[in-house]
């Protein structure tokens, strides 16, 4: 289990400069573990006409290429800042549906334990409240960590294969939004 002090360290910015979208400010650089990451892009997620969250994609190096972002070695982060309250069931079903859209049957079967772990963690978190920051972090060898407002939730989800599958929600062939994909891949 990650200590609170270490979880807060994961959120420490490397530079004071940043980007802003919908009133949400994200640092240009931060660290996941010991690795420095760059803000690759920010995007707004809407459903119907509701603003749901602002997402920020952090990578070791900036890129405009989805395939490169998915296979890029090293740590990564997707930061989600909620702009409205979202029930746990709604949040979880949206994640699962987006994964199904981007994974073939064999991938879904192989990653089922990790998907169930993630959905269990999200259910334990409960309702995602407006202003909540959900971090989905990847560290090679350690797996995928879920952080809420900087605090680690449960233990990391094992496996280096799961995080690229999770990233396909936003960067895959059938992303939750083509506009989000384009903006998260704003790159250099």
Short mmCIF file of N, CA and C in Angstrom, two decimals:
data_model
loop_
_atom_site.label_atom_id
_atom_site.label_comp_id
_atom_site.label_asym_id
_atom_site.label_seq_id
_atom_site.Cartn_x
_atom_site.Cartn_y
_atom_site.Cartn_z
N UNK A 1 0.84 -1.18 0.00
CA UNK A 1 0.00 0.00 0.00
C UNK A 1 0.88 1.25 0.00
N UNK A 2 0.50 2.21 -0.77
CA UNK A 2 1.26 3.45 -0.90
C UNK A 2 0.92 4.36 0.27
N UNK A 3 1.94 4.90 0.92
CA UNK A 3 1.69 5.82 2.03
C UNK A 3 1.11 7.13 1.50
N UNK A 4 0.42 7.84 2.39
CA UNK A 4 -0.16 9.13 1.99
C UNK A 4 0.93 10.11 1.59
N UNK A 5 2.04 10.10 2.29
CA UNK A 5 3.14 11.02 1.97
C UNK A 5 3.67 10.73 0.56
N UNK A 6 3.81 9.44 0.24
CA UNK A 6 4.30 9.08 -1.09
C UNK A 6 3.27 9.44 -2.15
N UNK A 7 1.99 9.21 -1.86
CA UNK A 7 0.92 9.56 -2.81
C UNK A 7 0.94 11.06 -3.09
N UNK A 8 1.14 11.87 -2.06
CA UNK A 8 1.22 13.31 -2.27
C UNK A 8 2.45 13.68 -3.09
N UNK A 9 3.56 12.96 -2.87
CA UNK A 9 4.77 13.18 -3.65
C UNK A 9 4.50 12.94 -5.13
N UNK A 10 3.64 11.96 -5.43
CA UNK A 10 3.33 11.67 -6.82
C UNK A 10 2.67 12.84 -7.52
N UNK A 11 2.03 13.71 -6.74
CA UNK A 11 1.33 14.85 -7.33
C UNK A 11 2.16 16.12 -7.34
N UNK A 12 3.37 16.08 -6.81
CA UNK A 12 4.19 17.28 -6.74
C UNK A 12 4.62 17.70 -8.14
N UNK A 13 4.33 18.92 -8.52
CA UNK A 13 4.70 19.38 -9.86
C UNK A 13 6.20 19.66 -9.94
N UNK A 14 6.72 19.55 -11.15
CA UNK A 14 8.12 19.88 -11.38
C UNK A 14 8.28 21.35 -11.74
N UNK A 15 7.23 21.94 -12.27
CA UNK A 15 7.31 23.34 -12.69
C UNK A 15 6.00 24.03 -12.34
N UNK A 16 6.08 25.32 -12.17
CA UNK A 16 4.90 26.08 -11.78
C UNK A 16 3.99 26.38 -12.96
N UNK A 17 4.52 26.33 -14.18
CA UNK A 17 3.70 26.65 -15.34
C UNK A 17 2.69 25.53 -15.58
N UNK A 18 1.64 25.85 -16.30
CA UNK A 18 0.64 24.84 -16.56
C UNK A 18 -0.31 25.26 -17.65
N UNK A 19 -1.33 24.44 -17.83
CA UNK A 19 -2.36 24.70 -18.82
C UNK A 19 -3.70 24.73 -18.11
N UNK A 20 -4.68 25.39 -18.75
CA UNK A 20 -5.99 25.51 -18.12
C UNK A 20 -7.08 25.24 -19.15
N UNK A 21 -8.13 24.54 -18.69
CA UNK A 21 -9.29 24.25 -19.52
C UNK A 21 -10.51 24.19 -18.61
N UNK A 22 -11.55 24.92 -18.94
CA UNK A 22 -12.79 24.94 -18.15
C UNK A 22 -12.53 25.28 -16.68
N UNK A 23 -11.54 26.12 -16.44
CA UNK A 23 -11.22 26.51 -15.07
C UNK A 23 -10.36 25.51 -14.32
N UNK A 24 -9.99 24.42 -14.97
CA UNK A 24 -9.14 23.39 -14.37
C UNK A 24 -7.71 23.64 -14.83
N UNK A 25 -6.81 23.77 -13.87
CA UNK A 25 -5.40 24.01 -14.16
C UNK A 25 -4.61 22.73 -13.92
N UNK A 26 -3.77 22.38 -14.87
CA UNK A 26 -2.89 21.21 -14.74
C UNK A 26 -1.46 21.65 -14.99
N UNK A 27 -0.56 21.09 -14.21
CA UNK A 27 0.86 21.40 -14.34
C UNK A 27 1.41 20.84 -15.64
N UNK A 28 2.38 21.55 -16.21
CA UNK A 28 3.04 21.11 -17.43
C UNK A 28 3.88 19.86 -17.20
N UNK A 29 4.43 19.74 -15.99
CA UNK A 29 5.28 18.59 -15.67
C UNK A 29 4.92 18.10 -14.28
N UNK A 30 5.08 16.80 -14.08
CA UNK A 30 4.94 16.20 -12.76
C UNK A 30 5.70 14.89 -12.74
N UNK A 31 5.66 14.22 -11.63
CA UNK A 31 6.34 12.93 -11.49
C UNK A 31 5.34 11.85 -11.10
N UNK A 32 5.55 10.70 -11.68
CA UNK A 32 4.90 9.47 -11.22
C UNK A 32 6.05 8.59 -10.79
N UNK A 33 6.11 8.30 -9.49
CA UNK A 33 7.26 7.61 -8.96
C UNK A 33 8.47 8.51 -9.13
N UNK A 34 9.50 7.98 -9.75
CA UNK A 34 10.72 8.77 -9.95
C UNK A 34 10.81 9.35 -11.37
N UNK A 35 9.79 9.11 -12.20
CA UNK A 35 9.86 9.54 -13.59
C UNK A 35 9.15 10.87 -13.83
N UNK A 36 9.83 11.77 -14.51
CA UNK A 36 9.23 13.04 -14.91
C UNK A 36 8.33 12.82 -16.12
N UNK A 37 7.14 13.43 -16.07
CA UNK A 37 6.18 13.33 -17.16
C UNK A 37 5.79 14.73 -17.65
N UNK A 38 5.42 14.81 -18.92
CA UNK A 38 5.01 16.05 -19.57
C UNK A 38 3.51 16.01 -19.83
N UNK A 39 2.83 17.13 -19.65
CA UNK A 39 1.43 17.22 -20.02
C UNK A 39 1.36 17.18 -21.55
N UNK A 40 0.77 16.14 -22.08
CA UNK A 40 0.68 15.97 -23.53
C UNK A 40 -0.53 16.70 -24.11
N UNK A 41 -1.60 16.77 -23.33
CA UNK A 41 -2.80 17.45 -23.78
C UNK A 41 -3.90 17.39 -22.74
N UNK A 42 -4.87 18.29 -22.88
CA UNK A 42 -6.03 18.35 -21.99
C UNK A 42 -7.28 18.34 -22.86
N UNK A 43 -8.35 17.72 -22.34
CA UNK A 43 -9.59 17.64 -23.10
C UNK A 43 -10.79 17.63 -22.17
N UNK A 44 -11.91 18.10 -22.70
CA UNK A 44 -13.17 18.12 -21.97
C UNK A 44 -14.02 16.94 -22.41
N UNK A 45 -14.55 16.21 -21.42
CA UNK A 45 -15.49 15.11 -21.69
C UNK A 45 -16.89 15.62 -21.44
N UNK A 46 -17.72 15.52 -22.47
CA UNK A 46 -19.13 15.89 -22.33
C UNK A 46 -19.99 14.67 -22.63
N UNK A 47 -21.16 14.65 -22.03
CA UNK A 47 -22.19 13.64 -22.32
C UNK A 47 -23.45 14.43 -22.59
N UNK A 48 -24.03 14.22 -23.75
CA UNK A 48 -25.16 15.00 -24.23
C UNK A 48 -24.68 16.46 -24.23
N UNK A 49 -25.15 17.29 -23.35
CA UNK A 49 -24.65 18.67 -23.27
C UNK A 49 -24.05 18.98 -21.91
N UNK A 50 -23.85 17.95 -21.07
CA UNK A 50 -23.26 18.13 -19.74
C UNK A 50 -21.74 18.02 -19.80
N UNK A 51 -21.07 18.93 -19.13
CA UNK A 51 -19.62 18.85 -18.96
C UNK A 51 -19.36 17.88 -17.81
N UNK A 52 -18.64 16.78 -18.07
CA UNK A 52 -18.45 15.74 -17.07
C UNK A 52 -17.09 15.87 -16.37
N UNK A 53 -16.00 15.92 -17.15
CA UNK A 53 -14.66 16.04 -16.56
C UNK A 53 -13.69 16.62 -17.56
N UNK A 54 -12.59 17.13 -17.01
CA UNK A 54 -11.44 17.53 -17.81
C UNK A 54 -10.38 16.46 -17.60
N UNK A 55 -9.83 15.97 -18.69
CA UNK A 55 -8.78 14.95 -18.63
C UNK A 55 -7.45 15.56 -19.06
N UNK A 56 -6.39 15.12 -18.40
CA UNK A 56 -5.04 15.49 -18.80
C UNK A 56 -4.23 14.21 -18.99
N UNK A 57 -3.49 14.15 -20.07
CA UNK A 57 -2.64 13.00 -20.37
C UNK A 57 -1.19 13.39 -20.16
N UNK A 58 -0.51 12.64 -19.30
CA UNK A 58 0.91 12.87 -19.02
C UNK A 58 1.72 11.68 -19.53
N UNK A 59 2.77 11.99 -20.28
CA UNK A 59 3.64 10.99 -20.87
C UNK A 59 5.10 11.37 -20.65
N UNK A 60 6.02 10.40 -20.77
CA UNK A 60 7.45 10.72 -20.64
C UNK A 60 7.93 11.70 -21.71
N UNK A 61 7.35 11.61 -22.91
CA UNK A 61 7.70 12.51 -24.02
C UNK A 61 6.42 12.88 -24.74
N UNK A 62 6.34 14.10 -25.22
CA UNK A 62 5.15 14.54 -25.94
C UNK A 62 5.05 13.84 -27.29
N UNK A 63 3.81 13.57 -27.70
CA UNK A 63 3.57 12.95 -28.99
C UNK A 63 2.18 13.34 -29.49
N UNK A 64 2.02 13.28 -30.79
CA UNK A 64 0.71 13.49 -31.41
C UNK A 64 0.17 12.18 -31.97
N UNK A 65 0.90 11.11 -31.77
CA UNK A 65 0.57 9.80 -32.34
C UNK A 65 0.00 8.87 -31.26
N UNK A 66 -1.24 8.43 -31.44
CA UNK A 66 -1.90 7.58 -30.45
C UNK A 66 -1.14 6.26 -30.25
N UNK A 67 -0.73 5.63 -31.33
CA UNK A 67 -0.01 4.36 -31.21
C UNK A 67 1.28 4.53 -30.42
N UNK A 68 1.98 5.62 -30.67
CA UNK A 68 3.22 5.88 -29.93
C UNK A 68 2.91 6.11 -28.45
N UNK A 69 1.86 6.86 -28.15
CA UNK A 69 1.49 7.11 -26.75
C UNK A 69 1.15 5.81 -26.04
N UNK A 70 0.46 4.90 -26.73
CA UNK A 70 0.06 3.63 -26.12
C UNK A 70 1.25 2.72 -25.85
N UNK A 71 2.23 2.71 -26.74
CA UNK A 71 3.36 1.78 -26.57
C UNK A 71 4.59 2.42 -25.92
N UNK A 72 4.54 3.73 -25.67
CA UNK A 72 5.67 4.44 -25.10
C UNK A 72 6.07 3.82 -23.77
N UNK A 73 7.35 3.48 -23.60
CA UNK A 73 7.77 2.91 -22.32
C UNK A 73 7.78 3.97 -21.22
N UNK A 74 7.68 3.51 -20.01
CA UNK A 74 7.77 4.40 -18.86
C UNK A 74 6.44 4.67 -18.20
N UNK A 75 6.50 5.50 -17.18
CA UNK A 75 5.31 5.85 -16.41
C UNK A 75 4.39 6.74 -17.24
N UNK A 76 3.11 6.76 -16.83
CA UNK A 76 2.10 7.59 -17.50
C UNK A 76 1.03 7.96 -16.48
N UNK A 77 0.26 8.99 -16.79
CA UNK A 77 -0.87 9.37 -15.95
C UNK A 77 -2.00 9.92 -16.82
N UNK A 78 -3.21 9.56 -16.45
CA UNK A 78 -4.41 10.25 -16.92
C UNK A 78 -5.01 10.86 -15.66
N UNK A 79 -5.19 12.17 -15.66
CA UNK A 79 -5.81 12.87 -14.53
C UNK A 79 -7.20 13.31 -14.98
N UNK A 80 -8.20 12.97 -14.18
CA UNK A 80 -9.59 13.34 -14.46
C UNK A 80 -10.06 14.26 -13.35
N UNK A 81 -10.49 15.45 -13.70
CA UNK A 81 -11.03 16.40 -12.73
C UNK A 81 -12.52 16.52 -13.01
N UNK A 82 -13.33 16.07 -12.06
CA UNK A 82 -14.77 16.02 -12.24
C UNK A 82 -15.38 17.43 -12.22
N UNK A 83 -16.23 17.70 -13.19
CA UNK A 83 -16.93 18.98 -13.27
C UNK A 83 -18.37 18.88 -12.79
N UNK A 84 -18.79 17.67 -12.44
CA UNK A 84 -20.13 17.42 -11.91
C UNK A 84 -20.09 16.13 -11.11
N UNK A 85 -21.08 15.89 -10.29
CA UNK A 85 -21.18 14.64 -9.55
C UNK A 85 -21.56 13.53 -10.53
N UNK A 86 -20.91 12.38 -10.37
CA UNK A 86 -21.20 11.21 -11.21
C UNK A 86 -21.30 10.00 -10.29
N UNK A 87 -22.42 9.31 -10.35
CA UNK A 87 -22.63 8.12 -9.53
C UNK A 87 -21.63 7.03 -9.88
N UNK A 88 -21.29 6.20 -8.90
CA UNK A 88 -20.32 5.13 -9.10
C UNK A 88 -20.75 4.19 -10.21
N UNK A 89 -22.03 3.80 -10.23
CA UNK A 89 -22.51 2.88 -11.26
C UNK A 89 -22.36 3.48 -12.65
N UNK A 90 -22.69 4.74 -12.80
CA UNK A 90 -22.57 5.42 -14.09
C UNK A 90 -21.12 5.51 -14.52
N UNK A 91 -20.24 5.89 -13.59
CA UNK A 91 -18.81 6.02 -13.90
C UNK A 91 -18.24 4.67 -14.32
N UNK A 92 -18.54 3.62 -13.54
CA UNK A 92 -18.02 2.28 -13.82
C UNK A 92 -18.56 1.76 -15.15
N UNK A 93 -19.86 1.89 -15.39
CA UNK A 93 -20.42 1.37 -16.63
C UNK A 93 -19.84 2.10 -17.85
N UNK A 94 -19.57 3.39 -17.71
CA UNK A 94 -18.95 4.14 -18.81
C UNK A 94 -17.54 3.62 -19.11
N UNK A 95 -16.76 3.37 -18.06
CA UNK A 95 -15.41 2.83 -18.25
C UNK A 95 -15.46 1.45 -18.92
N UNK A 96 -16.31 0.58 -18.41
CA UNK A 96 -16.39 -0.78 -18.93
C UNK A 96 -16.85 -0.77 -20.39
N UNK A 97 -17.85 0.04 -20.70
CA UNK A 97 -18.34 0.12 -22.08
C UNK A 97 -17.26 0.64 -23.02
N UNK A 98 -16.52 1.65 -22.60
CA UNK A 98 -15.44 2.20 -23.42
C UNK A 98 -14.32 1.17 -23.63
N UNK A 99 -14.03 0.38 -22.60
CA UNK A 99 -13.04 -0.69 -22.75
C UNK A 99 -13.52 -1.72 -23.77
N UNK A 100 -14.77 -2.14 -23.65
CA UNK A 100 -15.33 -3.13 -24.58
C UNK A 100 -15.26 -2.64 -26.02
N UNK A 101 -15.48 -1.35 -26.22
CA UNK A 101 -15.43 -0.77 -27.57
C UNK A 101 -14.03 -0.85 -28.18
N UNK A 102 -13.01 -0.92 -27.33
CA UNK A 102 -11.63 -0.83 -27.81
C UNK A 102 -10.81 -2.09 -27.63
N UNK A 103 -11.41 -3.14 -27.08
CA UNK A 103 -10.70 -4.39 -26.89
C UNK A 103 -11.42 -5.51 -27.63
N UNK A 104 -10.66 -6.40 -28.25
CA UNK A 104 -11.30 -7.55 -28.89
C UNK A 104 -11.66 -8.58 -27.81
N UNK A 105 -12.35 -9.64 -28.20
CA UNK A 105 -12.83 -10.63 -27.24
C UNK A 105 -11.69 -11.28 -26.45
N UNK A 106 -10.59 -11.59 -27.12
CA UNK A 106 -9.44 -12.23 -26.45
C UNK A 106 -8.83 -11.27 -25.42
N UNK A 107 -8.69 -9.99 -25.78
CA UNK A 107 -8.14 -9.00 -24.84
C UNK A 107 -9.07 -8.82 -23.65
N UNK A 108 -10.37 -8.77 -23.91
CA UNK A 108 -11.34 -8.63 -22.81
C UNK A 108 -11.23 -9.80 -21.85
N UNK A 109 -11.11 -11.01 -22.37
CA UNK A 109 -11.00 -12.20 -21.52
C UNK A 109 -9.70 -12.17 -20.72
N UNK A 110 -8.60 -11.82 -21.38
CA UNK A 110 -7.29 -11.80 -20.72
C UNK A 110 -7.22 -10.74 -19.62
N UNK A 111 -7.87 -9.60 -19.84
CA UNK A 111 -7.79 -8.48 -18.90
C UNK A 111 -8.97 -8.43 -17.92
N UNK A 112 -9.85 -9.41 -17.97
CA UNK A 112 -11.03 -9.42 -17.11
C UNK A 112 -10.70 -9.25 -15.63
N UNK A 113 -9.69 -9.95 -15.08
CA UNK A 113 -9.37 -9.75 -13.66
C UNK A 113 -8.98 -8.30 -13.32
N UNK A 114 -8.19 -7.66 -14.19
CA UNK A 114 -7.79 -6.28 -13.95
C UNK A 114 -8.98 -5.32 -14.08
N UNK A 115 -9.84 -5.57 -15.05
CA UNK A 115 -11.03 -4.73 -15.21
C UNK A 115 -11.92 -4.86 -13.97
N UNK A 116 -12.07 -6.08 -13.46
CA UNK A 116 -12.87 -6.29 -12.25
C UNK A 116 -12.25 -5.60 -11.04
N UNK A 117 -10.91 -5.62 -10.96
CA UNK A 117 -10.24 -4.91 -9.86
C UNK A 117 -10.51 -3.41 -9.94
N UNK A 118 -10.38 -2.86 -11.15
CA UNK A 118 -10.62 -1.43 -11.34
C UNK A 118 -12.07 -1.07 -11.00
N UNK A 119 -13.01 -1.85 -11.50
CA UNK A 119 -14.42 -1.53 -11.22
C UNK A 119 -14.71 -1.67 -9.73
N UNK A 120 -14.09 -2.64 -9.07
CA UNK A 120 -14.26 -2.77 -7.62
C UNK A 120 -13.73 -1.56 -6.87
N UNK A 121 -12.57 -1.07 -7.28
CA UNK A 121 -11.99 0.13 -6.66
C UNK A 121 -12.90 1.34 -6.87
N UNK A 122 -13.41 1.48 -8.09
CA UNK A 122 -14.26 2.62 -8.39
C UNK A 122 -15.58 2.54 -7.61
N UNK A 123 -16.10 1.34 -7.44
CA UNK A 123 -17.33 1.17 -6.64
C UNK A 123 -17.08 1.55 -5.19
N UNK A 124 -15.90 1.18 -4.66
CA UNK A 124 -15.57 1.54 -3.27
C UNK A 124 -15.44 3.05 -3.10
N UNK A 125 -14.93 3.72 -4.11
CA UNK A 125 -14.81 5.18 -4.06
C UNK A 125 -16.19 5.80 -3.95
N UNK A 126 -17.14 5.19 -4.64
CA UNK A 126 -18.51 5.68 -4.61
C UNK A 126 -18.70 6.83 -5.59
N UNK A 127 -19.62 7.70 -5.28
CA UNK A 127 -19.93 8.81 -6.16
C UNK A 127 -18.70 9.70 -6.35
N UNK A 128 -18.42 9.98 -7.62
CA UNK A 128 -17.34 10.92 -7.94
C UNK A 128 -17.94 12.31 -7.85
N UNK A 129 -17.47 13.10 -6.91
CA UNK A 129 -18.02 14.42 -6.64
C UNK A 129 -17.33 15.50 -7.49
N UNK A 130 -18.08 16.54 -7.79
CA UNK A 130 -17.53 17.69 -8.50
C UNK A 130 -16.27 18.19 -7.79
N UNK A 131 -15.20 18.40 -8.55
CA UNK A 131 -13.93 18.86 -8.00
C UNK A 131 -12.97 17.74 -7.65
N UNK A 132 -13.47 16.50 -7.57
CA UNK A 132 -12.62 15.35 -7.26
C UNK A 132 -11.61 15.14 -8.38
N UNK A 133 -10.38 14.79 -8.00
CA UNK A 133 -9.34 14.49 -8.98
C UNK A 133 -9.04 12.99 -8.90
N UNK A 134 -9.29 12.31 -10.01
CA UNK A 134 -8.99 10.88 -10.09
C UNK A 134 -7.77 10.72 -10.96
N UNK A 135 -6.73 10.13 -10.40
CA UNK A 135 -5.51 9.86 -11.13
C UNK A 135 -5.42 8.39 -11.47
N UNK A 136 -5.16 8.09 -12.71
CA UNK A 136 -4.92 6.72 -13.16
C UNK A 136 -3.46 6.68 -13.59
N UNK A 137 -2.62 6.14 -12.72
CA UNK A 137 -1.18 6.16 -12.91
C UNK A 137 -0.66 4.79 -13.31
N UNK A 138 0.38 4.81 -14.13
CA UNK A 138 1.07 3.57 -14.48
C UNK A 138 2.55 3.72 -14.17
N UNK A 139 3.08 2.70 -13.51
CA UNK A 139 4.52 2.61 -13.27
C UNK A 139 4.95 1.21 -13.71
N UNK A 140 5.91 1.12 -14.65
CA UNK A 140 6.33 -0.19 -15.13
C UNK A 140 6.73 -1.12 -13.99
N UNK A 141 6.23 -2.33 -14.06
CA UNK A 141 6.53 -3.32 -13.03
C UNK A 141 5.65 -3.23 -11.81
N UNK A 142 5.08 -2.06 -11.55
CA UNK A 142 4.21 -1.87 -10.38
C UNK A 142 2.73 -1.94 -10.77
N UNK A 143 2.40 -1.61 -12.02
CA UNK A 143 1.03 -1.68 -12.49
C UNK A 143 0.32 -0.35 -12.48
N UNK A 144 -1.01 -0.43 -12.40
CA UNK A 144 -1.89 0.72 -12.49
C UNK A 144 -2.41 1.09 -11.11
N UNK A 145 -2.23 2.34 -10.73
CA UNK A 145 -2.72 2.83 -9.44
C UNK A 145 -3.85 3.81 -9.65
N UNK A 146 -4.82 3.77 -8.75
CA UNK A 146 -5.92 4.72 -8.76
C UNK A 146 -5.73 5.63 -7.56
N UNK A 147 -5.72 6.93 -7.81
CA UNK A 147 -5.59 7.91 -6.74
C UNK A 147 -6.81 8.83 -6.76
N UNK A 148 -7.29 9.18 -5.58
CA UNK A 148 -8.38 10.14 -5.46
C UNK A 148 -7.86 11.30 -4.63
N UNK A 149 -7.82 12.47 -5.24
CA UNK A 149 -7.29 13.67 -4.58
C UNK A 149 -5.91 13.39 -3.98
N UNK A 150 -5.10 12.61 -4.70
CA UNK A 150 -3.73 12.32 -4.29
C UNK A 150 -3.56 11.12 -3.40
N UNK A 151 -4.64 10.53 -2.91
CA UNK A 151 -4.54 9.37 -2.01
C UNK A 151 -4.76 8.08 -2.79
N UNK A 152 -3.83 7.15 -2.64
CA UNK A 152 -3.94 5.87 -3.32
C UNK A 152 -5.15 5.10 -2.81
N UNK A 153 -5.85 4.47 -3.73
CA UNK A 153 -7.01 3.66 -3.41
C UNK A 153 -6.65 2.20 -3.62
N UNK A 154 -6.59 1.44 -2.55
CA UNK A 154 -6.23 0.03 -2.68
C UNK A 154 -4.80 -0.16 -3.13
N UNK A 155 -4.52 -1.35 -3.59
CA UNK A 155 -3.17 -1.65 -4.09
C UNK A 155 -3.15 -1.49 -5.60
N UNK A 156 -1.96 -1.33 -6.19
CA UNK A 156 -1.88 -1.21 -7.65
C UNK A 156 -2.44 -2.47 -8.34
N UNK A 157 -3.03 -2.26 -9.49
CA UNK A 157 -3.54 -3.36 -10.31
C UNK A 157 -2.37 -3.89 -11.11
N UNK A 158 -2.04 -5.16 -10.89
CA UNK A 158 -0.85 -5.77 -11.48
C UNK A 158 -0.96 -5.90 -13.00
N UNK A 159 0.20 -5.90 -13.63
CA UNK A 159 0.28 -6.16 -15.06
C UNK A 159 0.56 -4.92 -15.88
N UNK A 160 1.56 -5.00 -16.71
CA UNK A 160 1.93 -3.88 -17.58
C UNK A 160 1.03 -3.78 -18.80
N UNK A 161 0.26 -4.83 -19.10
CA UNK A 161 -0.59 -4.85 -20.29
C UNK A 161 -1.91 -4.08 -20.07
N UNK A 162 -2.31 -3.92 -18.82
CA UNK A 162 -3.61 -3.33 -18.54
C UNK A 162 -3.67 -1.83 -18.86
N UNK A 163 -2.64 -1.08 -18.50
CA UNK A 163 -2.71 0.37 -18.67
C UNK A 163 -2.87 0.82 -20.13
N UNK A 164 -2.11 0.23 -21.06
CA UNK A 164 -2.35 0.63 -22.47
C UNK A 164 -3.80 0.34 -22.90
N UNK A 165 -4.39 -0.75 -22.39
CA UNK A 165 -5.79 -1.04 -22.70
C UNK A 165 -6.69 0.04 -22.12
N UNK A 166 -6.39 0.48 -20.91
CA UNK A 166 -7.16 1.54 -20.26
C UNK A 166 -7.04 2.85 -21.04
N UNK A 167 -5.84 3.16 -21.50
CA UNK A 167 -5.62 4.38 -22.29
C UNK A 167 -6.43 4.40 -23.59
N UNK A 168 -6.75 3.22 -24.09
CA UNK A 168 -7.51 3.14 -25.34
C UNK A 168 -8.93 3.70 -25.17
N UNK A 169 -9.39 3.85 -23.94
CA UNK A 169 -10.68 4.52 -23.70
C UNK A 169 -10.65 5.89 -24.38
N UNK A 170 -9.54 6.58 -24.27
CA UNK A 170 -9.40 7.94 -24.81
C UNK A 170 -8.60 8.00 -26.11
N UNK A 171 -7.71 7.00 -26.32
CA UNK A 171 -6.79 7.07 -27.47
C UNK A 171 -6.98 5.94 -28.47
N UNK A 172 -7.94 5.07 -28.24
CA UNK A 172 -8.12 3.90 -29.09
C UNK A 172 -8.79 4.21 -30.42
N UNK A 173 -9.09 3.15 -31.16
CA UNK A 173 -9.77 3.27 -32.44
C UNK A 173 -11.19 3.82 -32.29
N UNK A 174 -11.81 3.51 -31.15
CA UNK A 174 -13.17 4.00 -30.86
C UNK A 174 -13.15 4.73 -29.52
N UNK A 175 -12.51 5.90 -29.47
CA UNK A 175 -12.39 6.62 -28.20
C UNK A 175 -13.76 7.14 -27.74
N UNK A 176 -13.86 7.49 -26.46
CA UNK A 176 -15.12 8.05 -25.95
C UNK A 176 -15.50 9.32 -26.71
N UNK A 177 -14.51 9.99 -27.28
CA UNK A 177 -14.76 11.19 -28.06
C UNK A 177 -13.57 11.42 -28.99
N UNK A 178 -13.86 11.59 -30.27
CA UNK A 178 -12.77 11.89 -31.22
C UNK A 178 -12.09 13.20 -30.90
N UNK A 179 -12.89 14.19 -30.46
CA UNK A 179 -12.33 15.48 -30.09
C UNK A 179 -11.39 15.35 -28.88
N UNK A 180 -11.78 14.54 -27.89
CA UNK A 180 -10.91 14.31 -26.73
C UNK A 180 -9.59 13.70 -27.17
N UNK A 181 -9.68 12.68 -28.03
CA UNK A 181 -8.46 12.03 -28.50
C UNK A 181 -7.53 13.03 -29.15
N UNK A 182 -8.09 13.86 -30.03
CA UNK A 182 -7.28 14.87 -30.74
C UNK A 182 -6.63 15.82 -29.74
N UNK A 183 -7.38 16.29 -28.75
CA UNK A 183 -6.84 17.26 -27.80
C UNK A 183 -5.84 16.65 -26.83
N UNK A 184 -6.06 15.39 -26.42
CA UNK A 184 -5.10 14.73 -25.54
C UNK A 184 -3.79 14.46 -26.27
N UNK A 185 -3.87 14.38 -27.59
CA UNK A 185 -2.68 14.15 -28.43
C UNK A 185 -2.17 15.44 -29.04
N UNK A 186 -2.44 16.58 -28.40
CA UNK A 186 -1.95 17.86 -28.92
C UNK A 186 -0.43 17.87 -29.01
N UNK A 187 0.22 17.12 -28.10
CA UNK A 187 1.67 16.93 -28.16
C UNK A 187 2.48 18.20 -28.18
N UNK A 188 3.62 18.11 -28.86
CA UNK A 188 4.62 19.17 -28.87
C UNK A 188 4.14 20.45 -29.52
#
